[in-house]
JSON list of C-alpha atoms in Angstrom, two decimals:
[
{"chain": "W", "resi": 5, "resn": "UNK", "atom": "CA", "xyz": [16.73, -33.60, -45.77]},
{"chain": "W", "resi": 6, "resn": "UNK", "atom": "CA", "xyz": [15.98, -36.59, -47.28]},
{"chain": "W", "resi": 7, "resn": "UNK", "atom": "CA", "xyz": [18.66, -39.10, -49.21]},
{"chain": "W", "resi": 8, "resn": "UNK", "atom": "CA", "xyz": [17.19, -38.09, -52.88]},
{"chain": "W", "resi": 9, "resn": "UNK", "atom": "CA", "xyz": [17.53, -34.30, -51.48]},
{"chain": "W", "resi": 10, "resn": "UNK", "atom": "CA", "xyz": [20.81, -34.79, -49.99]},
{"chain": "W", "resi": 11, "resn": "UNK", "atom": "CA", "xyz": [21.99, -36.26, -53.21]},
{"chain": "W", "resi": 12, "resn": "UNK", "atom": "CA", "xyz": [21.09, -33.92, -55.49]},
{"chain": "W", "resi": 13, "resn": "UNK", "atom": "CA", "xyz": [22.29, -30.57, -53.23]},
{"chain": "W", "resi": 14, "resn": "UNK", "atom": "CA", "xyz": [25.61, -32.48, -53.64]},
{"chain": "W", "resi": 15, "resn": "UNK", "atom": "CA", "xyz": [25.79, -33.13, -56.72]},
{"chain": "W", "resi": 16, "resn": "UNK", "atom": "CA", "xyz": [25.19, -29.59, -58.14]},
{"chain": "W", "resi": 17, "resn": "UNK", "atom": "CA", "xyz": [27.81, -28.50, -55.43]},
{"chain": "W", "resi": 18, "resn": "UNK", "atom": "CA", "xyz": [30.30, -30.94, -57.07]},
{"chain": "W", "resi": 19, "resn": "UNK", "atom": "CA", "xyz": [29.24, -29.96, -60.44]},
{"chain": "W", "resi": 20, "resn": "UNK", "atom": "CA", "xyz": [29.77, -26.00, -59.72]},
{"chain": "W", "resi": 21, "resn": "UNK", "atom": "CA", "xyz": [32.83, -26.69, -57.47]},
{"chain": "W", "resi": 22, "resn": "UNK", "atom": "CA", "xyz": [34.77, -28.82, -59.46]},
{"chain": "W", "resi": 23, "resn": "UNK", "atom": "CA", "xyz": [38.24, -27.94, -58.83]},
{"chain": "W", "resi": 24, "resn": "UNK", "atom": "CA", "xyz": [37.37, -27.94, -54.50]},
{"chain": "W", "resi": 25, "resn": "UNK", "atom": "CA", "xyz": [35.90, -31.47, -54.78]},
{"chain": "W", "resi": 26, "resn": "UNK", "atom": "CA", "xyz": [39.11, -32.76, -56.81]},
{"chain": "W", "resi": 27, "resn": "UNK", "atom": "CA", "xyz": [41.61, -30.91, -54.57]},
{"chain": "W", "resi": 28, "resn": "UNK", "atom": "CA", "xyz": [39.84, -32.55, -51.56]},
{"chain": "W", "resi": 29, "resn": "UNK", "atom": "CA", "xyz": [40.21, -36.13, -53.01]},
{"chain": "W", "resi": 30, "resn": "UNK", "atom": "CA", "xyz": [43.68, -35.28, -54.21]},
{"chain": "W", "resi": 31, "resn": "UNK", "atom": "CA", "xyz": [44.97, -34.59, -50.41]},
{"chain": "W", "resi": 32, "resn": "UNK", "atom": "CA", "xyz": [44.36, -37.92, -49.19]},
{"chain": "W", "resi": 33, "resn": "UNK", "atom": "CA", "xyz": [47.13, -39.00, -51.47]},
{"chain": "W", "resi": 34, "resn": "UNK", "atom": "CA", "xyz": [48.92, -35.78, -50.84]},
{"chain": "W", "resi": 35, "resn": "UNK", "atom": "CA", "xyz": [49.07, -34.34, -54.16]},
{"chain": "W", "resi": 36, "resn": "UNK", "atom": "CA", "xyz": [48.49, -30.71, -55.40]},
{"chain": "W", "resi": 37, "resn": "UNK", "atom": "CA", "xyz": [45.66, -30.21, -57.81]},
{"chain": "W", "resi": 38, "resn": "UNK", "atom": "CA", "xyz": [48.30, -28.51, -59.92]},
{"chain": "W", "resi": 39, "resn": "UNK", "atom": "CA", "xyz": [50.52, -32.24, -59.81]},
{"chain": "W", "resi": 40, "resn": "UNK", "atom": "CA", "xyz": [47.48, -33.71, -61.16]},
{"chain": "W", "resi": 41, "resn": "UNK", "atom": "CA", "xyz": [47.12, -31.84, -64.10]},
{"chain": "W", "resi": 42, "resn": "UNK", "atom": "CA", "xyz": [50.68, -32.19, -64.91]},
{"chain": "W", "resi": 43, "resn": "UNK", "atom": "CA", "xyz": [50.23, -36.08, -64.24]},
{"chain": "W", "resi": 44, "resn": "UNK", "atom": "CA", "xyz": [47.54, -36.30, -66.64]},
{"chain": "W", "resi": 45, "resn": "UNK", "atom": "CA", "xyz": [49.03, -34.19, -69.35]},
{"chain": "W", "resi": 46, "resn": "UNK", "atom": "CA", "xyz": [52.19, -36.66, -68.83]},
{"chain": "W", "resi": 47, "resn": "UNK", "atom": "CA", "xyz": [49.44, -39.13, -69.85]},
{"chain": "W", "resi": 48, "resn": "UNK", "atom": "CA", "xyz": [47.85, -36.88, -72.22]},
{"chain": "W", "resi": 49, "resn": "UNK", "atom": "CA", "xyz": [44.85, -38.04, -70.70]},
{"chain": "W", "resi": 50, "resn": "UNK", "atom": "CA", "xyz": [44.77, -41.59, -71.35]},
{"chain": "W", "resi": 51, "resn": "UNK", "atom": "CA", "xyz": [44.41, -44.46, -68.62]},
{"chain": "W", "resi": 52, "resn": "UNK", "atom": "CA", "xyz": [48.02, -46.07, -67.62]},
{"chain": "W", "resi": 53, "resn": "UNK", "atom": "CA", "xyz": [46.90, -49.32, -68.86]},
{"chain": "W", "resi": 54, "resn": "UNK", "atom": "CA", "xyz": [44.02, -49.24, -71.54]},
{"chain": "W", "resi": 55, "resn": "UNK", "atom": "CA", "xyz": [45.01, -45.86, -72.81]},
{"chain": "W", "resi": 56, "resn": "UNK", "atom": "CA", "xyz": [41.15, -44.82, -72.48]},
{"chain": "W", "resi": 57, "resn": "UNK", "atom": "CA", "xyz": [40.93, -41.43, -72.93]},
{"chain": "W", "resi": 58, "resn": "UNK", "atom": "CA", "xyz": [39.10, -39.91, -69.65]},
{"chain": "W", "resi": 59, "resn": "UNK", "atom": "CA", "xyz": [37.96, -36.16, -68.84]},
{"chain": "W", "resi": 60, "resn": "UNK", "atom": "CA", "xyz": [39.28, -37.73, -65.42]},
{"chain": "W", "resi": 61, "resn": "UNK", "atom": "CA", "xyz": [41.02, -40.27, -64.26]},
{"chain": "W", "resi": 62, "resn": "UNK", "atom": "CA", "xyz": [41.69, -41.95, -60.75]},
{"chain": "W", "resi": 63, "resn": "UNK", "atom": "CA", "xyz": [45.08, -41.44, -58.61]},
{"chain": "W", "resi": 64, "resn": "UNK", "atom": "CA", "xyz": [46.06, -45.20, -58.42]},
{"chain": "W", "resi": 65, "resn": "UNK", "atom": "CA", "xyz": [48.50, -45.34, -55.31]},
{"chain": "W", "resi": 66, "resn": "UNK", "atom": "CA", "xyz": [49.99, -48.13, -53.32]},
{"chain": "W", "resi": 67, "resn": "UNK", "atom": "CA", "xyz": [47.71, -49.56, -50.51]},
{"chain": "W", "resi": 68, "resn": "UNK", "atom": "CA", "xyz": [50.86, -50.56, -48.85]},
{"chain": "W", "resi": 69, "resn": "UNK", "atom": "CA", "xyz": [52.95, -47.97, -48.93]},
{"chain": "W", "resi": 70, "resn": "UNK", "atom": "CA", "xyz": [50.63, -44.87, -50.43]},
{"chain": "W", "resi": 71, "resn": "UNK", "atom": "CA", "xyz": [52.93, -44.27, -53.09]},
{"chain": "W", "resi": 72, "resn": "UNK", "atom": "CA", "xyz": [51.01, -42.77, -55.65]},
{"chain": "W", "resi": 73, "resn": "UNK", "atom": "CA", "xyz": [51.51, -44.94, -58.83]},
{"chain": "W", "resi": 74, "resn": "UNK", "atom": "CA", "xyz": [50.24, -43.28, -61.87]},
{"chain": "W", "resi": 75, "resn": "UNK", "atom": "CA", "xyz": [46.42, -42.07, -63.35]},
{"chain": "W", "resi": 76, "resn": "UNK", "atom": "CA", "xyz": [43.93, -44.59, -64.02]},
{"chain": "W", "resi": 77, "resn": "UNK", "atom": "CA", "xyz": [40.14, -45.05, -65.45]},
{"chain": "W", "resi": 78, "resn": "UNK", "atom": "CA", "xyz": [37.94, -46.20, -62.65]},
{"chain": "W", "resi": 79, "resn": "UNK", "atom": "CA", "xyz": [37.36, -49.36, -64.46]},
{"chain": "W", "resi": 80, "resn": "UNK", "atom": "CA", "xyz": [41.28, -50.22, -64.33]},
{"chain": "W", "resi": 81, "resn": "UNK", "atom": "CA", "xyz": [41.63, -48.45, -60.86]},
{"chain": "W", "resi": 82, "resn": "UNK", "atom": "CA", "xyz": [38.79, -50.60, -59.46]},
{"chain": "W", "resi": 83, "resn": "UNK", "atom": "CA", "xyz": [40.24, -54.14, -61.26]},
{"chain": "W", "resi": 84, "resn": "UNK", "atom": "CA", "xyz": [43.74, -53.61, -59.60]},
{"chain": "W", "resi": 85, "resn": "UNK", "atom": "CA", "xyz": [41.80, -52.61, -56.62]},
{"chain": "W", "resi": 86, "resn": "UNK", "atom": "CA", "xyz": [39.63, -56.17, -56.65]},
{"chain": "W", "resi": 87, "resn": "UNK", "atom": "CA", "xyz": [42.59, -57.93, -57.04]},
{"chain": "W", "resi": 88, "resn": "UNK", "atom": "CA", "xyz": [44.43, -56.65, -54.25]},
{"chain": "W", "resi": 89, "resn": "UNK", "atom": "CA", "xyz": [47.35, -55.16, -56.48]},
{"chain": "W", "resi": 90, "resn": "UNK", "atom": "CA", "xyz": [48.34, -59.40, -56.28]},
{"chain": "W", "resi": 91, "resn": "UNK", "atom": "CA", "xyz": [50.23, -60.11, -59.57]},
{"chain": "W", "resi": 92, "resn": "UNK", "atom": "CA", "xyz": [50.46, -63.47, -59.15]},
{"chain": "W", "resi": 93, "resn": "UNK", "atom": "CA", "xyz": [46.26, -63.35, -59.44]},
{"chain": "W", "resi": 94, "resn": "UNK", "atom": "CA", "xyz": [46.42, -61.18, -62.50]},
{"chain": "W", "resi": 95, "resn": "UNK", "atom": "CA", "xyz": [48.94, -63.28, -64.39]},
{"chain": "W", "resi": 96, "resn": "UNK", "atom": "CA", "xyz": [46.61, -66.18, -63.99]},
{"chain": "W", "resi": 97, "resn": "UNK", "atom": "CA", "xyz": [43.90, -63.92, -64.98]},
{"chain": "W", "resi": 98, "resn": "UNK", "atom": "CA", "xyz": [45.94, -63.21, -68.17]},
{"chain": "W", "resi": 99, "resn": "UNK", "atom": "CA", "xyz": [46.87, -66.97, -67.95]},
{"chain": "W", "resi": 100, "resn": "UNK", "atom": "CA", "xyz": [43.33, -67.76, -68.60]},
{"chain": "W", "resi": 101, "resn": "UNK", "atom": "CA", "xyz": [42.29, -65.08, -71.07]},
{"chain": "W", "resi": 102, "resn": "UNK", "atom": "CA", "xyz": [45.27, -66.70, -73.39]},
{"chain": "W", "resi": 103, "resn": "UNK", "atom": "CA", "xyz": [43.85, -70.17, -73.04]},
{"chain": "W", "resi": 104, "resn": "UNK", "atom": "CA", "xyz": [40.39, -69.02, -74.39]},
{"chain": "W", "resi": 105, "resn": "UNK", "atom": "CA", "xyz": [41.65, -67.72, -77.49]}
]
């Protein structure tokens, strides 16, 4: 099967199997899909740091110790993600975003 095949077999799978894809991704940081849900009604569906309002949101966990952390929108999830969680490098970030205004 070729890649453009392969691709979209699996995406109609995901899109007709929604709750089996998310309970997949939601064991590698151990959670239940039902933990989710009540995660992300805590949240009321809004990122943990922009308070974007997402159909679905990311499990943001610990890379140290796995600890899951909260729900974030990819964008967020993948920021903290480039910055390796390092607080000292998003202070400066902010550091800098201050000093332009």
């Amino acid at each position: 099967e070729c890649k453009v095949c392969s691709n979209t077999t699996t995406n109609k799978y995901r899109k007709n199997n929604k709750n089996h894809v998310r309970k997949v991704n939601l064991r590698k940081y151990g959670l239940e899909i039902e933990e989710y849900e009540s995660m992300y009604n805590e949240q009321s569906g809004r990122c943990w740091t922009c308070s974007t309002f997402k159909k679905t949101l990311c499990v943001d966990h610990c890379h140290t110790t796995g600890c899951v952390r909260g729900l974030l929108c990819h964008n967020c999830n993948t920021a903290l993600g480039l910055s390796k969680d390092n607080i000292e490098t998003l202070e400066r970030m902010i550091s800098y975003l201050k000093r332009q205004q």
